[in-house]
């Protein structure tokens, strides 16, 4: 049975097909408008480019941005898509980007009748821009961009578009960064080095060719060097092997790839903790792991149909039982978790249900030291302290279920959760005088813990 996410994608792409003629007409009209709008600035304006969102790009965005969860229908996905149509005003120099923005602000001064923060100009009553937001905007990659939201009113229907203002340098840089970083999801072992070099390229485009050669040469050398690695470096090699393998398999299965660096990192860290931390890196386990990768390289993997686990899951451990049943309930609905467990079950050679249970045990032990928690509240009678331990494990699991996102098992998040939970339990140990006292305030304690853990997400 096909996953719900792909049914939503197919319906949305079908709707995009139906609207394509209309969208292309609007794109041409608005592009002509921009060419005429900047007729007096022809010397500064190099070009105006435009496009309607393509099928593959929309397909990726629906999954990347979890639109299949956040939006109620294909109609809403397209209606709320801020870059359904995209325009780029290309100018010569960086300082001209702000001049063009100020030109827009000086002429788009007529507020929309709906008072939604958008405004239009005298020349066109159908085209609206949101020009109140601070510009330039900061991107996730740390670089800035002039990006403006807009919409075009077509027979009372709002068709949203995105307007970018870019100098030749930023257009050039954008192409490089798009290809090397955003579209290239291959996991680089020394990611910080990559970022530093790319930042250097941005600051000094006159030596671009030389800098790119340094990047590729350095990355290739580091990826090939397997001698004298620290534990961290060895773990990164495992992560890179996982990432590269599954990117190739995902592309073959669904036609595109997601950025699975974090998922690969989680799995690599999980395998390292489970199999390698207390083992020699020359042991047979390492050979078996890479033999598994080699074997998987020759088989087809499916990233589109449901994961089916044979057997019924249950555990006497309240943490594992609570979190495990939740994950099973959303494994075929949340595509992030789906990809994660698809990868886990392929890598691990045993029964899927056993692998699932083992994964939960490793996560539990990584989040909280069981011995430490089981020796807390030692001044209370044994039966009472054990009941508190049970309830605290349940509180921790319930909070993770409420978070829901796969980010809960990212390494940095687990470290923060561990530190916060230790602090939380230590405070309770000072306050709680009996199990009856703990039970009386348990809901309040849970709400307090939720507030603390939500700070990390």
Short mmCIF file of C-alpha atoms in Angstrom, two decimals:
data_model
loop_
_atom_site.label_atom_id
_atom_site.label_comp_id
_atom_site.label_asym_id
_atom_site.label_seq_id
_atom_site.Cartn_x
_atom_site.Cartn_y
_atom_site.Cartn_z
CA UNK A 1 0.00 0.00 0.00
CA UNK A 2 1.36 3.42 -0.94
CA UNK A 3 2.19 5.79 1.93
CA UNK A 4 -0.29 8.67 2.50
CA UNK A 5 2.48 11.20 1.80
CA UNK A 6 2.88 9.94 -1.76
CA UNK A 7 -0.86 9.97 -2.38
CA UNK A 8 -0.88 13.61 -1.28
CA UNK A 9 2.08 14.33 -3.56
CA UNK A 10 0.43 12.69 -6.56
CA UNK A 11 -2.81 14.64 -6.02
CA UNK A 12 -0.88 17.91 -5.62
CA UNK A 13 1.17 17.35 -8.78
CA UNK A 14 -2.03 16.55 -10.67
CA UNK A 15 -3.53 19.83 -9.45
CA UNK A 16 -0.34 21.66 -10.48
CA UNK A 17 -0.73 20.18 -13.98
CA UNK A 18 -4.28 21.50 -14.21
CA UNK A 19 -3.19 24.98 -13.13
CA UNK A 20 -0.04 25.09 -15.26
CA UNK A 21 -1.50 27.07 -18.18
CA UNK A 22 -2.91 29.68 -15.82
CA UNK A 23 0.33 29.89 -13.82
CA UNK A 24 2.47 30.28 -16.95
CA UNK A 25 0.21 33.11 -18.13
CA UNK A 26 0.61 34.91 -14.79
CA UNK A 27 4.39 34.32 -14.85
CA UNK A 28 4.68 35.97 -18.29
CA UNK A 29 2.45 38.90 -17.26
CA UNK A 30 4.37 39.59 -14.06
CA UNK A 31 7.75 39.24 -15.77
CA UNK A 32 6.70 41.85 -18.37
CA UNK A 33 5.58 44.05 -15.51
CA UNK A 34 9.02 43.89 -13.86
CA UNK A 35 10.79 44.63 -17.14
CA UNK A 36 8.62 47.74 -17.61
CA UNK A 37 8.76 48.67 -13.93
CA UNK A 38 12.56 48.96 -14.07
CA UNK A 39 12.72 50.51 -17.55
CA UNK A 40 14.58 53.50 -16.10
CA UNK A 41 17.13 51.24 -14.45
CA UNK A 42 18.15 49.21 -17.48
CA UNK A 43 21.80 49.93 -16.86
CA UNK A 44 21.66 48.35 -13.39
CA UNK A 45 19.20 45.54 -14.20
CA UNK A 46 21.00 42.72 -15.97
CA UNK A 47 17.99 40.42 -16.35
CA UNK A 48 14.68 39.30 -14.87
CA UNK A 49 14.33 35.54 -14.66
CA UNK A 50 11.25 33.54 -13.72
CA UNK A 51 9.87 30.03 -13.36
CA UNK A 52 6.78 28.13 -12.24
CA UNK A 53 7.53 25.56 -9.55
CA UNK A 54 8.45 22.29 -11.24
CA UNK A 55 7.04 18.90 -10.35
CA UNK A 56 10.24 17.46 -8.94
CA UNK A 57 10.96 20.60 -6.93
CA UNK A 58 7.41 20.62 -5.52
CA UNK A 59 7.62 16.89 -4.77
CA UNK A 60 10.79 17.45 -2.74
CA UNK A 61 9.40 20.51 -0.95
CA UNK A 62 6.26 18.70 0.20
CA UNK A 63 8.46 16.18 2.01
CA UNK A 64 11.31 18.48 3.08
CA UNK A 65 8.90 21.01 4.66
CA UNK A 66 6.42 18.37 5.90
CA UNK A 67 3.59 20.03 3.96
CA UNK A 68 1.77 16.71 3.82
CA UNK A 69 1.28 17.06 7.59
CA UNK A 70 0.84 20.82 7.94
CA UNK A 71 -1.65 21.35 5.11
CA UNK A 72 -5.13 19.87 4.86
CA UNK A 73 -5.33 19.34 1.09
CA UNK A 74 -3.46 19.67 -2.22
CA UNK A 75 -5.43 22.87 -2.82
CA UNK A 76 -4.11 24.33 0.43
CA UNK A 77 -0.55 23.23 -0.34
CA UNK A 78 -0.56 25.16 -3.63
CA UNK A 79 -2.50 28.12 -2.22
CA UNK A 80 -0.01 28.61 0.63
CA UNK A 81 3.16 27.87 -1.35
CA UNK A 82 5.14 31.11 -1.14
CA UNK A 83 7.29 30.30 -4.19
CA UNK A 84 4.73 28.71 -6.49
CA UNK A 85 6.10 31.18 -9.03
CA UNK A 86 9.58 32.60 -8.64
CA UNK A 87 11.14 35.81 -9.98
CA UNK A 88 14.71 37.08 -9.69
CA UNK A 89 15.75 40.62 -10.47
CA UNK A 90 19.43 40.43 -11.34
CA UNK A 91 21.57 43.53 -10.91
CA UNK A 92 25.27 44.24 -11.35
CA UNK A 93 26.61 45.04 -7.89
CA UNK A 94 25.79 44.15 -4.29
CA UNK A 95 24.94 47.71 -3.24
CA UNK A 96 22.38 47.92 -6.08
CA UNK A 97 20.32 45.19 -4.38
CA UNK A 98 19.30 47.62 -1.64
CA UNK A 99 18.67 50.40 -4.18
CA UNK A 100 16.18 48.17 -5.97
CA UNK A 101 14.49 47.29 -2.67
CA UNK A 102 14.12 50.98 -1.83
CA UNK A 103 12.66 51.60 -5.30
CA UNK A 104 10.02 48.97 -4.62
CA UNK A 105 9.25 50.41 -1.19
CA UNK A 106 8.89 53.94 -2.59
CA UNK A 107 6.38 52.88 -5.26
CA UNK A 108 4.43 50.01 -3.63
CA UNK A 109 2.62 52.27 -1.18
CA UNK A 110 -1.06 51.45 -1.63
CA UNK A 111 -2.19 49.02 1.13
CA UNK A 112 -4.31 46.04 0.16
CA UNK A 113 -8.00 46.27 1.03
CA UNK A 114 -7.65 43.24 3.34
CA UNK A 115 -4.96 44.97 5.45
CA UNK A 116 -2.75 41.87 5.28
CA UNK A 117 0.55 43.77 5.28
CA UNK A 118 0.87 43.69 1.48
CA UNK A 119 0.77 46.72 -0.82
CA UNK A 120 0.56 47.52 -4.53
CA UNK A 121 1.70 50.26 -6.84
CA UNK A 122 -0.17 52.57 -9.23
CA UNK A 123 0.90 50.64 -12.33
CA UNK A 124 -0.83 47.33 -11.51
CA UNK A 125 -3.81 46.74 -9.22
CA UNK A 126 -3.37 42.95 -9.24
CA UNK A 127 0.21 42.61 -7.95
CA UNK A 128 1.02 42.90 -4.23
CA UNK A 129 4.29 42.73 -2.25
CA UNK A 130 5.06 42.36 1.46
CA UNK A 131 7.73 45.01 1.97
CA UNK A 132 7.61 45.57 5.73
CA UNK A 133 9.80 42.63 6.71
CA UNK A 134 13.49 43.33 7.44
CA UNK A 135 15.74 42.87 4.43
CA UNK A 136 18.01 41.20 3.60
CA UNK A 137 16.85 37.98 5.26
CA UNK A 138 19.23 35.53 6.87
CA UNK A 139 19.27 32.07 5.31
CA UNK A 140 19.94 28.79 7.10
CA UNK A 141 23.40 28.69 5.54
CA UNK A 142 24.35 31.93 7.32
CA UNK A 143 24.31 34.13 4.21
CA UNK A 144 21.81 36.90 3.51
CA UNK A 145 19.36 37.32 0.63
CA UNK A 146 16.82 39.90 -0.49
CA UNK A 147 13.67 37.77 -0.63
CA UNK A 148 10.18 39.28 -0.83
CA UNK A 149 6.80 37.52 -0.65
CA UNK A 150 4.12 38.55 -3.09
CA UNK A 151 0.87 37.49 -4.69
CA UNK A 152 -1.05 38.16 -7.88
CA UNK A 153 -4.84 38.45 -7.75
CA UNK A 154 -6.32 36.47 -10.62
CA UNK A 155 -10.13 36.49 -10.67
CA UNK A 156 -10.20 36.86 -6.84
CA UNK A 157 -7.73 33.97 -6.44
CA UNK A 158 -4.37 34.78 -4.85
CA UNK A 159 -1.42 33.18 -6.64
CA UNK A 160 1.66 33.50 -4.46
CA UNK A 161 5.14 34.19 -5.75
CA UNK A 162 8.63 34.90 -4.44
CA UNK A 163 10.74 37.83 -5.62
CA UNK A 164 14.51 37.76 -5.13
CA UNK A 165 16.98 40.58 -5.77
CA UNK A 166 20.48 39.35 -6.55
CA UNK A 167 23.69 40.90 -7.79
CA UNK A 168 25.85 39.01 -10.27
CA UNK A 169 28.16 37.98 -7.43
CA UNK A 170 25.26 36.54 -5.43
CA UNK A 171 23.78 34.86 -8.50
CA UNK A 172 27.16 33.28 -9.14
CA UNK A 173 27.56 32.31 -5.51
CA UNK A 174 24.01 30.98 -5.34
CA UNK A 175 24.67 28.61 -8.23
CA UNK A 176 27.85 27.32 -6.59
CA UNK A 177 26.28 26.91 -3.15
CA UNK A 178 23.14 25.33 -4.62
CA UNK A 179 25.13 22.69 -6.46
CA UNK A 180 27.84 22.05 -3.87
CA UNK A 181 25.79 22.17 -0.69
CA UNK A 182 22.00 22.26 -1.08
CA UNK A 183 21.56 19.89 -4.03
CA UNK A 184 24.60 17.82 -3.14
CA UNK A 185 23.41 15.85 -0.10
CA UNK A 186 26.54 13.69 0.04
CA UNK A 187 27.81 13.67 3.61
CA UNK A 188 31.19 15.34 3.95
CA UNK A 189 33.27 13.98 6.81
CA UNK A 190 34.74 17.37 7.67
CA UNK A 191 31.68 19.58 7.27
CA UNK A 192 33.11 22.51 9.28
CA UNK A 193 36.09 22.67 6.96
CA UNK A 194 33.70 22.75 4.00
CA UNK A 195 31.77 25.68 5.46
CA UNK A 196 34.95 27.66 6.19
CA UNK A 197 36.25 27.21 2.68
CA UNK A 198 32.91 28.12 1.10
CA UNK A 199 32.74 31.25 3.27
CA UNK A 200 36.22 32.13 2.04
CA UNK A 201 35.01 31.74 -1.55
CA UNK A 202 32.13 34.10 -0.85
CA UNK A 203 34.52 36.71 0.55
CA UNK A 204 37.01 36.44 -2.29
CA UNK A 205 35.43 35.44 -5.60
CA UNK A 206 38.51 36.52 -7.55
CA UNK A 207 40.26 33.32 -6.51
CA UNK A 208 37.19 31.12 -6.88
CA UNK A 209 38.72 28.50 -9.13
CA UNK A 210 41.70 28.02 -6.81
CA UNK A 211 39.50 27.76 -3.72
CA UNK A 212 37.22 25.17 -5.29
CA UNK A 213 40.22 23.06 -6.22
CA UNK A 214 41.33 23.25 -2.57
CA UNK A 215 37.88 22.12 -1.40
CA UNK A 216 37.68 19.12 -3.70
CA UNK A 217 41.30 18.11 -3.14
CA UNK A 218 40.97 18.41 0.63
CA UNK A 219 37.65 16.55 0.76
CA UNK A 220 38.95 13.76 -1.42
CA UNK A 221 42.12 13.39 0.63
CA UNK A 222 40.26 13.35 3.94
CA UNK A 223 37.70 10.85 2.70
CA UNK A 224 40.44 8.50 1.49
CA UNK A 225 42.64 8.74 4.59
CA UNK A 226 41.68 5.90 6.93
CA UNK A 227 44.93 5.74 8.94
CA UNK A 228 45.32 6.84 12.51
CA UNK A 229 41.70 7.92 12.89
CA UNK A 230 40.32 8.95 16.24
CA UNK A 231 37.04 7.48 17.48
CA UNK A 232 35.26 10.57 16.19
CA UNK A 233 36.84 10.26 12.75
CA UNK A 234 35.98 6.56 12.57
CA UNK A 235 32.37 7.29 13.51
CA UNK A 236 32.26 9.90 10.74
CA UNK A 237 33.45 7.32 8.21
CA UNK A 238 30.56 5.05 9.25
CA UNK A 239 28.15 7.98 8.88
CA UNK A 240 29.50 8.85 5.43
CA UNK A 241 29.17 5.24 4.27
CA UNK A 242 25.55 5.14 5.44
CA UNK A 243 24.72 8.50 3.88
CA UNK A 244 26.26 7.81 0.48
CA UNK A 245 24.68 4.38 0.16
CA UNK A 246 21.14 5.44 1.03
CA UNK A 247 21.21 8.63 -1.03
CA UNK A 248 21.87 6.49 -4.08
CA UNK A 249 19.14 4.01 -3.15
CA UNK A 250 16.62 6.75 -2.38
CA UNK A 251 17.26 8.44 -5.71
CA UNK A 252 16.71 5.14 -7.52
CA UNK A 253 13.48 4.49 -5.58
CA UNK A 254 11.65 7.84 -5.56
CA UNK A 255 13.55 9.86 -8.15
CA UNK A 256 15.16 12.42 -5.85
CA UNK A 257 17.08 12.63 -2.59
CA UNK A 258 16.48 14.33 0.73
CA UNK A 259 19.15 15.74 2.98
CA UNK A 260 19.59 12.74 5.28
CA UNK A 261 22.76 13.94 6.99
CA UNK A 262 21.10 14.06 10.41
CA UNK A 263 19.47 10.66 9.94
CA UNK A 264 22.79 9.20 8.81
CA UNK A 265 24.50 10.79 11.80
CA UNK A 266 21.96 9.27 14.20
CA UNK A 267 22.34 5.82 12.67
CA UNK A 268 26.12 6.08 12.54
CA UNK A 269 26.25 7.17 16.15
CA UNK A 270 23.83 4.41 17.12
CA UNK A 271 25.92 1.73 15.40
CA UNK A 272 29.11 3.13 16.86
CA UNK A 273 27.72 3.06 20.41
CA UNK A 274 26.18 -0.38 19.96
CA UNK A 275 28.95 -2.19 18.09
CA UNK A 276 32.22 -0.29 18.08
CA UNK A 277 32.79 1.90 21.12
CA UNK A 278 34.31 -0.94 23.14
CA UNK A 279 35.76 -2.79 20.17
CA UNK A 280 38.94 -2.48 18.13
CA UNK A 281 38.39 -0.68 14.84
CA UNK A 282 40.21 -3.60 13.20
CA UNK A 283 37.78 -6.19 14.54
CA UNK A 284 35.60 -8.46 12.46
CA UNK A 285 32.61 -6.26 13.30
CA UNK A 286 34.00 -3.48 11.13
CA UNK A 287 34.52 -5.90 8.27
CA UNK A 288 30.97 -7.20 8.64
CA UNK A 289 29.55 -3.68 8.64
CA UNK A 290 31.22 -2.68 5.41
CA UNK A 291 30.49 -6.09 3.91
CA UNK A 292 26.83 -5.32 4.63
CA UNK A 293 27.16 -1.98 2.83
CA UNK A 294 28.75 -3.69 -0.14
CA UNK A 295 25.95 -6.26 -0.27
CA UNK A 296 23.25 -3.59 0.00
CA UNK A 297 24.87 -1.70 -2.84
CA UNK A 298 23.74 -4.39 -5.26
CA UNK A 299 20.06 -4.58 -4.23
CA UNK A 300 17.07 -2.29 -4.82
CA UNK A 301 15.53 -0.53 -1.80
CA UNK A 302 11.97 0.78 -1.62
CA UNK A 303 11.36 4.20 -0.09
CA UNK A 304 7.74 4.55 -1.17
CA UNK A 305 5.73 1.68 0.31
CA UNK A 306 4.80 0.95 3.91
CA UNK A 307 7.11 -0.65 6.44
CA UNK A 308 5.48 -3.80 7.76
CA UNK A 309 6.79 -5.31 10.97
CA UNK A 310 5.80 -8.89 11.71
CA UNK A 311 4.71 -9.60 15.27
CA UNK A 312 3.30 -7.59 18.14
CA UNK A 313 5.45 -5.13 20.02
CA UNK A 314 5.31 -4.89 23.80
CA UNK A 315 7.81 -4.36 26.59
CA UNK A 316 7.76 -4.58 30.37
CA UNK A 317 9.98 -1.48 30.33
CA UNK A 318 7.58 1.48 30.53
CA UNK A 319 9.94 3.82 28.63
CA UNK A 320 10.51 1.41 25.74
CA UNK A 321 6.84 0.39 25.61
CA UNK A 322 5.56 3.99 25.56
CA UNK A 323 8.01 5.37 23.02
CA UNK A 324 8.00 2.19 20.92
CA UNK A 325 4.22 2.07 20.49
CA UNK A 326 4.18 5.73 19.53
CA UNK A 327 6.87 5.28 16.89
CA UNK A 328 5.08 2.28 15.42
CA UNK A 329 1.89 4.34 15.21
CA UNK A 330 3.52 7.02 13.03
CA UNK A 331 6.24 5.03 11.25
CA UNK A 332 4.34 5.08 7.94
CA UNK A 333 2.95 8.59 8.37
CA UNK A 334 5.93 10.76 9.33
CA UNK A 335 8.35 10.38 6.44
CA UNK A 336 11.37 11.41 8.53
CA UNK A 337 10.81 8.47 10.88
CA UNK A 338 9.90 6.24 7.95
CA UNK A 339 13.25 6.88 6.24
CA UNK A 340 15.12 6.43 9.50
CA UNK A 341 13.63 3.02 10.28
CA UNK A 342 13.81 1.92 6.66
CA UNK A 343 17.55 2.55 6.83
CA UNK A 344 17.91 0.95 10.26
CA UNK A 345 16.10 -2.25 9.29
CA UNK A 346 18.18 -2.60 6.14
CA UNK A 347 21.49 -2.10 7.95
CA UNK A 348 20.70 -4.39 10.88
CA UNK A 349 20.70 -8.06 9.80
CA UNK A 350 18.24 -9.47 12.36
CA UNK A 351 14.48 -9.50 12.86
CA UNK A 352 12.93 -6.03 12.44
CA UNK A 353 11.03 -6.22 15.72
CA UNK A 354 14.19 -7.25 17.58
CA UNK A 355 16.17 -4.48 15.89
CA UNK A 356 13.45 -1.98 16.81
CA UNK A 357 13.54 -3.04 20.47
CA UNK A 358 17.34 -2.96 20.57
CA UNK A 359 17.36 0.53 19.10
CA UNK A 360 14.99 1.75 21.82
CA UNK A 361 17.19 0.21 24.51
CA UNK A 362 20.29 1.96 23.16
CA UNK A 363 18.44 5.29 22.97
CA UNK A 364 17.16 4.84 26.52
CA UNK A 365 20.61 4.13 27.88
CA UNK A 366 22.09 7.04 25.96
CA UNK A 367 19.46 9.47 27.26
CA UNK A 368 19.68 8.48 30.92
CA UNK A 369 22.08 6.34 32.92
CA UNK A 370 19.76 3.61 34.26
CA UNK A 371 21.99 2.89 37.24
CA UNK A 372 22.03 6.55 38.24
CA UNK A 373 18.24 6.87 38.05
CA UNK A 374 17.64 3.53 39.80
CA UNK A 375 19.78 4.65 42.76
CA UNK A 376 18.00 7.98 43.18
CA UNK A 377 15.52 8.61 46.02
CA UNK A 378 17.52 6.14 48.12
CA UNK A 379 16.26 7.69 51.38
CA UNK A 380 12.71 6.47 50.61
CA UNK A 381 11.52 2.89 51.15
CA UNK A 382 12.59 0.63 48.29
CA UNK A 383 9.05 0.03 46.98
CA UNK A 384 8.33 3.77 46.90
CA UNK A 385 11.60 4.69 45.17
CA UNK A 386 11.05 1.99 42.54
CA UNK A 387 7.56 3.34 41.83
CA UNK A 388 8.99 6.86 41.42
CA UNK A 389 11.66 5.49 39.05
CA UNK A 390 8.91 3.85 36.99
CA UNK A 391 6.90 7.07 36.86
CA UNK A 392 9.93 9.15 35.91
CA UNK A 393 10.72 6.86 32.98
CA UNK A 394 7.09 7.27 31.91
CA UNK A 395 7.31 11.05 32.25
CA UNK A 396 10.42 11.09 30.07
CA UNK A 397 8.84 8.86 27.42
CA UNK A 398 5.57 10.82 27.37
CA UNK A 399 7.47 14.05 26.82
CA UNK A 400 9.36 12.56 23.88
CA UNK A 401 6.07 11.37 22.40
CA UNK A 402 4.70 14.88 22.69
CA UNK A 403 7.78 16.28 20.92
CA UNK A 404 7.29 13.67 18.19
CA UNK A 405 9.95 15.00 15.82
CA UNK A 406 12.91 12.84 14.85
CA UNK A 407 15.08 15.68 16.14
CA UNK A 408 14.58 14.21 19.62
CA UNK A 409 17.24 11.61 18.80
CA UNK A 410 19.72 14.00 17.22
CA UNK A 411 22.91 13.77 19.24
CA UNK A 412 22.92 17.39 20.40
CA UNK A 413 19.28 17.14 21.51
CA UNK A 414 19.87 13.91 23.45
CA UNK A 415 22.78 15.50 25.29
CA UNK A 416 20.61 18.48 26.24
CA UNK A 417 17.75 16.21 27.31
CA UNK A 418 20.12 14.14 29.43
CA UNK A 419 21.52 17.18 31.22
CA UNK A 420 18.08 18.69 31.79
CA UNK A 421 16.62 15.41 33.06
CA UNK A 422 19.48 14.90 35.54
CA UNK A 423 18.89 18.41 36.86
CA UNK A 424 15.14 17.81 37.00
CA UNK A 425 15.48 14.53 38.95
CA UNK A 426 18.01 16.02 41.35
CA UNK A 427 15.59 18.82 42.15
CA UNK A 428 12.75 16.35 42.72
CA UNK A 429 14.94 14.27 45.00
CA UNK A 430 15.34 17.32 47.23
CA UNK A 431 11.61 18.09 47.27
CA UNK A 432 9.82 14.71 47.36
CA UNK A 433 9.29 13.24 50.83
CA UNK A 434 7.21 10.17 49.89
CA UNK A 435 5.61 8.44 46.92
CA UNK A 436 2.19 9.78 47.96
CA UNK A 437 3.68 13.26 47.86
CA UNK A 438 5.15 12.59 44.40
CA UNK A 439 1.88 11.12 43.09
CA UNK A 440 -0.08 14.11 44.36
CA UNK A 441 2.02 16.56 42.33
CA UNK A 442 2.90 14.25 39.42
CA UNK A 443 0.90 16.13 36.81
CA UNK A 444 2.51 19.41 37.86
CA UNK A 445 5.95 17.78 37.71
CA UNK A 446 5.19 16.51 34.20
CA UNK A 447 4.12 19.97 33.03
CA UNK A 448 7.32 21.42 34.49
CA UNK A 449 9.39 18.82 32.63
CA UNK A 450 7.53 19.53 29.39
CA UNK A 451 8.37 23.23 29.66
CA UNK A 452 12.04 22.39 30.11
CA UNK A 453 12.27 19.95 27.21
CA UNK A 454 10.32 22.20 24.83
CA UNK A 455 13.08 24.78 25.15
CA UNK A 456 15.27 22.53 23.02
CA UNK A 457 12.83 22.25 20.10
#
